[in-house]
Short mmCIF file of C-alpha atoms and ligand atoms in Angstrom, two decimals:
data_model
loop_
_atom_site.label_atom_id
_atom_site.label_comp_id
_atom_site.label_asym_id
_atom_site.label_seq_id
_atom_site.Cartn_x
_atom_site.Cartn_y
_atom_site.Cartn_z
CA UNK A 1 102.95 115.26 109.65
CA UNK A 2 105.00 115.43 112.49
CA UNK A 3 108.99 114.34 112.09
CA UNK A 4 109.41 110.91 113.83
CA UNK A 5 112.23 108.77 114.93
CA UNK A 6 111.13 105.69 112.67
CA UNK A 7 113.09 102.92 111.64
CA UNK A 8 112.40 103.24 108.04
CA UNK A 9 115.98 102.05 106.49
CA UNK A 10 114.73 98.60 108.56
CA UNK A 11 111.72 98.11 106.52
CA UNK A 12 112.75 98.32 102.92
CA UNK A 13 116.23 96.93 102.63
CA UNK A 14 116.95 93.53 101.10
CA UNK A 15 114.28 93.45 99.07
CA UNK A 16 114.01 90.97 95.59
CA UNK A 17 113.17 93.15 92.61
CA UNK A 18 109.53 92.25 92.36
CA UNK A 19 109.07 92.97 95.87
CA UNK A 20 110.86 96.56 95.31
CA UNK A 21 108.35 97.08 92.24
CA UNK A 22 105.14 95.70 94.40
CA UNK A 23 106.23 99.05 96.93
CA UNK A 24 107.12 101.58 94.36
CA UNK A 25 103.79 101.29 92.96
CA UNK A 26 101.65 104.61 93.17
CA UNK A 27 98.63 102.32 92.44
CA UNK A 28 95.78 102.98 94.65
CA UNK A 29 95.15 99.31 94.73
CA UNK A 30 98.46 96.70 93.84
CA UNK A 31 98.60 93.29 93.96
CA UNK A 32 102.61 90.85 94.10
CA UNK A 33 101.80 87.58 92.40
CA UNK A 34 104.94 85.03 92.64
CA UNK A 35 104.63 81.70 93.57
CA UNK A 36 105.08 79.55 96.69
CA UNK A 37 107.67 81.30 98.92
CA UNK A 38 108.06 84.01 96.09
CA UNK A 39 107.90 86.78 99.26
CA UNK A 40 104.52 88.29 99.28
CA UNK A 41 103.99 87.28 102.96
CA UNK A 42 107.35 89.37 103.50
CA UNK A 43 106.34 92.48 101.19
CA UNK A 44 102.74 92.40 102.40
CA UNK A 45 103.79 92.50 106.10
CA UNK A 46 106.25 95.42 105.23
CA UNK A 47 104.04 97.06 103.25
CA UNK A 48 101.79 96.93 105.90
CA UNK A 49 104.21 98.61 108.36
CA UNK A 50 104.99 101.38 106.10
CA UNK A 51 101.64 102.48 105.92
CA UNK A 52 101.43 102.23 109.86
CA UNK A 53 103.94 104.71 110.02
CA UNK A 54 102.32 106.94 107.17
CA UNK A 55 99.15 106.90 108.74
CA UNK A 56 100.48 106.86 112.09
CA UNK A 57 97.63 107.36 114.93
CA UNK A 58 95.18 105.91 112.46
CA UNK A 59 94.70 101.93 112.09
CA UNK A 60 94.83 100.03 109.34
CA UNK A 61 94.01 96.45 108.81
CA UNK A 62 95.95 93.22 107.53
CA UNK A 63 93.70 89.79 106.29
CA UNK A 64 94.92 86.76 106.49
CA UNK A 65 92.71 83.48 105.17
CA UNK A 66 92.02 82.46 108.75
CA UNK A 67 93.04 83.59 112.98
CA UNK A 68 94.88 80.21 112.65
CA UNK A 69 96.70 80.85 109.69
CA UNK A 70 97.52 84.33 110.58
CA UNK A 71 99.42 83.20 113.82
CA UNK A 72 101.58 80.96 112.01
CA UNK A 73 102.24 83.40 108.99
CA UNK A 74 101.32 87.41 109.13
CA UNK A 75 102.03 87.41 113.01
CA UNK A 76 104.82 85.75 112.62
CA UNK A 77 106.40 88.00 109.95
CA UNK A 78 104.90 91.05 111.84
CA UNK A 79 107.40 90.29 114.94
CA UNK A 80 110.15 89.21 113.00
CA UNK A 81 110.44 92.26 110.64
CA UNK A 82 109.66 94.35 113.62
CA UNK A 83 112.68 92.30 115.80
CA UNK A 84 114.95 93.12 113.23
CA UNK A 85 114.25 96.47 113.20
CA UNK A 86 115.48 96.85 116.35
CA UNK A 87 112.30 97.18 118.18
CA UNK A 88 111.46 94.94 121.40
CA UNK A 89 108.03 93.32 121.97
CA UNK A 90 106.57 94.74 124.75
CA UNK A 91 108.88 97.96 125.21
CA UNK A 92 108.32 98.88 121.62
CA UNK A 93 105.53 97.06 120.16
CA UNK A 94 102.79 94.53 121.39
CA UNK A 95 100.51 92.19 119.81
CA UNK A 96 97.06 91.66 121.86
CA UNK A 97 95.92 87.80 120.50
CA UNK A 98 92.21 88.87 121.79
CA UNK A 99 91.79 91.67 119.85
CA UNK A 100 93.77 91.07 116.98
CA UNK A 101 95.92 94.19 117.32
CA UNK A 102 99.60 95.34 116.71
CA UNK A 103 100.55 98.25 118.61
CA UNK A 104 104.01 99.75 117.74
CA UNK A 105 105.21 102.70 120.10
CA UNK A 106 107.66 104.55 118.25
CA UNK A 107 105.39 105.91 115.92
CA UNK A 108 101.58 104.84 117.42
CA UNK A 109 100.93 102.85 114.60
CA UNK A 110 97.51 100.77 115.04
CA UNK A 111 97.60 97.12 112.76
CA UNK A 112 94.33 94.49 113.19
CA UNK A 113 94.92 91.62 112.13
CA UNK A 114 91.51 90.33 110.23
CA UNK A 115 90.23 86.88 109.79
CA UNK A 116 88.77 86.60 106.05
CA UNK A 117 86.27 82.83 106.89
CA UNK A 118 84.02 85.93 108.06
CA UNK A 119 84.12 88.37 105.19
CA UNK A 120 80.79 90.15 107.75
CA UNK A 121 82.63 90.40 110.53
CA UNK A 122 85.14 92.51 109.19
CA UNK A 123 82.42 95.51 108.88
CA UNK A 124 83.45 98.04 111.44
CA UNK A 125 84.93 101.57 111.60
CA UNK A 126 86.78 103.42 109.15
CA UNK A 127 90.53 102.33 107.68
CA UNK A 128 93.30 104.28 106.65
CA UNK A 129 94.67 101.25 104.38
CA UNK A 130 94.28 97.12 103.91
CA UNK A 131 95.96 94.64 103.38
CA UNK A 132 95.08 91.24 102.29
CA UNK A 133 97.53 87.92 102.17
CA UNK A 134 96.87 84.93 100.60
CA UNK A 135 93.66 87.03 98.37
CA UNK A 136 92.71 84.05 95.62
CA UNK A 137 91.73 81.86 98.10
CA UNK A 138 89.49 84.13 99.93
CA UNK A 139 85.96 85.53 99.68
CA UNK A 140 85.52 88.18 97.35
CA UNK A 141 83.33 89.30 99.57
CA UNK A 142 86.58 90.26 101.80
CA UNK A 143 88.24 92.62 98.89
CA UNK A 144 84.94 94.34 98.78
CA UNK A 145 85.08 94.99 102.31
CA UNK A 146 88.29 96.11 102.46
CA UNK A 147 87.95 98.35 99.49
CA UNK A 148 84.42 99.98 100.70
CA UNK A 149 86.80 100.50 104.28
CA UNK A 150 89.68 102.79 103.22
CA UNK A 151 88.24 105.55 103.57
CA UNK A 152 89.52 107.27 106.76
CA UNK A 153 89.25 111.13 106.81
CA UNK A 154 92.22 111.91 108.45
CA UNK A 155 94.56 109.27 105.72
CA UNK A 156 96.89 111.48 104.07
CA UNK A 157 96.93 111.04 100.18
CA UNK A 158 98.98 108.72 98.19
CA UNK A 159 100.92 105.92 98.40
CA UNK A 160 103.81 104.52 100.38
CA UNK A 161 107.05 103.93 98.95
N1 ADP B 1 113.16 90.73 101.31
C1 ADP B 1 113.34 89.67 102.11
N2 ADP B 1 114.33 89.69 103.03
C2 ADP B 1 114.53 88.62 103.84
N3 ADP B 1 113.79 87.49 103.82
C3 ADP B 1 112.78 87.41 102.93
C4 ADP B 1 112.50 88.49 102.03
N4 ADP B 1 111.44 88.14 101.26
C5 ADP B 1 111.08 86.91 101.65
N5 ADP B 1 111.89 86.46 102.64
C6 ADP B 1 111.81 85.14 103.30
O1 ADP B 1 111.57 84.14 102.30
C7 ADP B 1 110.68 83.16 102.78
C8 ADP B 1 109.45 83.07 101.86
O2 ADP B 1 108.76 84.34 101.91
P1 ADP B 1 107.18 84.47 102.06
O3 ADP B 1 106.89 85.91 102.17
O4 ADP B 1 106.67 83.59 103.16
O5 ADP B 1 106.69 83.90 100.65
P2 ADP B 1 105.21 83.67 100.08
O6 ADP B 1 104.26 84.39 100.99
O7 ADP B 1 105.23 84.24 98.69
O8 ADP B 1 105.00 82.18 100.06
C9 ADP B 1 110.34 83.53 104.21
O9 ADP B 1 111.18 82.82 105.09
C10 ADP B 1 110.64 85.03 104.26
O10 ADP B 1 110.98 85.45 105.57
MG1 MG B 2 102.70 83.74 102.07
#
């Protein structure tokens, strides 16, 4: 992989102890259960955007209960976590509401944001990893999905940590 100016001392600072044992896992699939405002938004979305920058080039894909859910939660967290680490919507990243997508600059990292109401709709190409927030209260059918969609070629092994 190819050395990159990335902000990665910005994403995984200040984090509770169960949220810095949630990304030190080496688990192919891990799961943070706390309770109301326990942090797994937080983790999730950081979590997330360590494996954009992993898998940089190749996109990976965050689900969120519902589109208007995610824009008050996920989104949300997405642009603040990215704010504060240093980057500047629309110089450094940008989030395109009609197709759902994240784009971050510095290291072309690729995030959709998916809507789990349509566990079908989220059938489309390849993944390099998922993400899902908010999983109890969704489909199963969207953890299949997700699970039958990491499988992108080009993903390098392992886990990010
Ligand atoms: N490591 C952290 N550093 C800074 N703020 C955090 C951290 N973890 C959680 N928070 C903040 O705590 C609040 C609750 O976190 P959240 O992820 O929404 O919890 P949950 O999804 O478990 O209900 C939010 O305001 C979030 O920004
Ligand atoms: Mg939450």
């Amino acid at each position: 992989m190819a050395t990159l100016e990335i902000p990665y001392h910005c994403v995984s600072n200040r984090m509770l102890p169960h949220q810095r044992q949630f990304h030190r896992s080496q688990a192919a699939v891990n799961a943070l259960v706390t309770g109301y405002g326990g942090g797994k938004t937080h983790a999730g979305v950081q979590q997330a955007i360590k494996l954009s920058i992993v898998n940089h080039g190749l996109p990976g894909m965050y689900v969120s209960p519902s589109y208007r859910i995610a824009k008050r939660t996920i989104v949300m967290t997405f642009m603040e976590i990215l704010d504060s680490a240093g980057l500047r919507y629309k110089r450094d990243y940008f989030y395109n509401k009609n197709e759902h997508e994240f784009r971050i600059k510095p290291w072309n990292g690729t995030i959709w944001i998916g809507s789990g109401d349509d566990p079908d709709a989220l059938r489309g190409p390849n993944l390099a990893w998922a993400g899902i927030d908010e999983p109890f209260i969704q489909d199963r059918g969207v953890y299949e999905q997700m699970l039958a969609r990491v499988r992108h070629p080009q993903a390098p092994s392992g886990n990010c940590t």
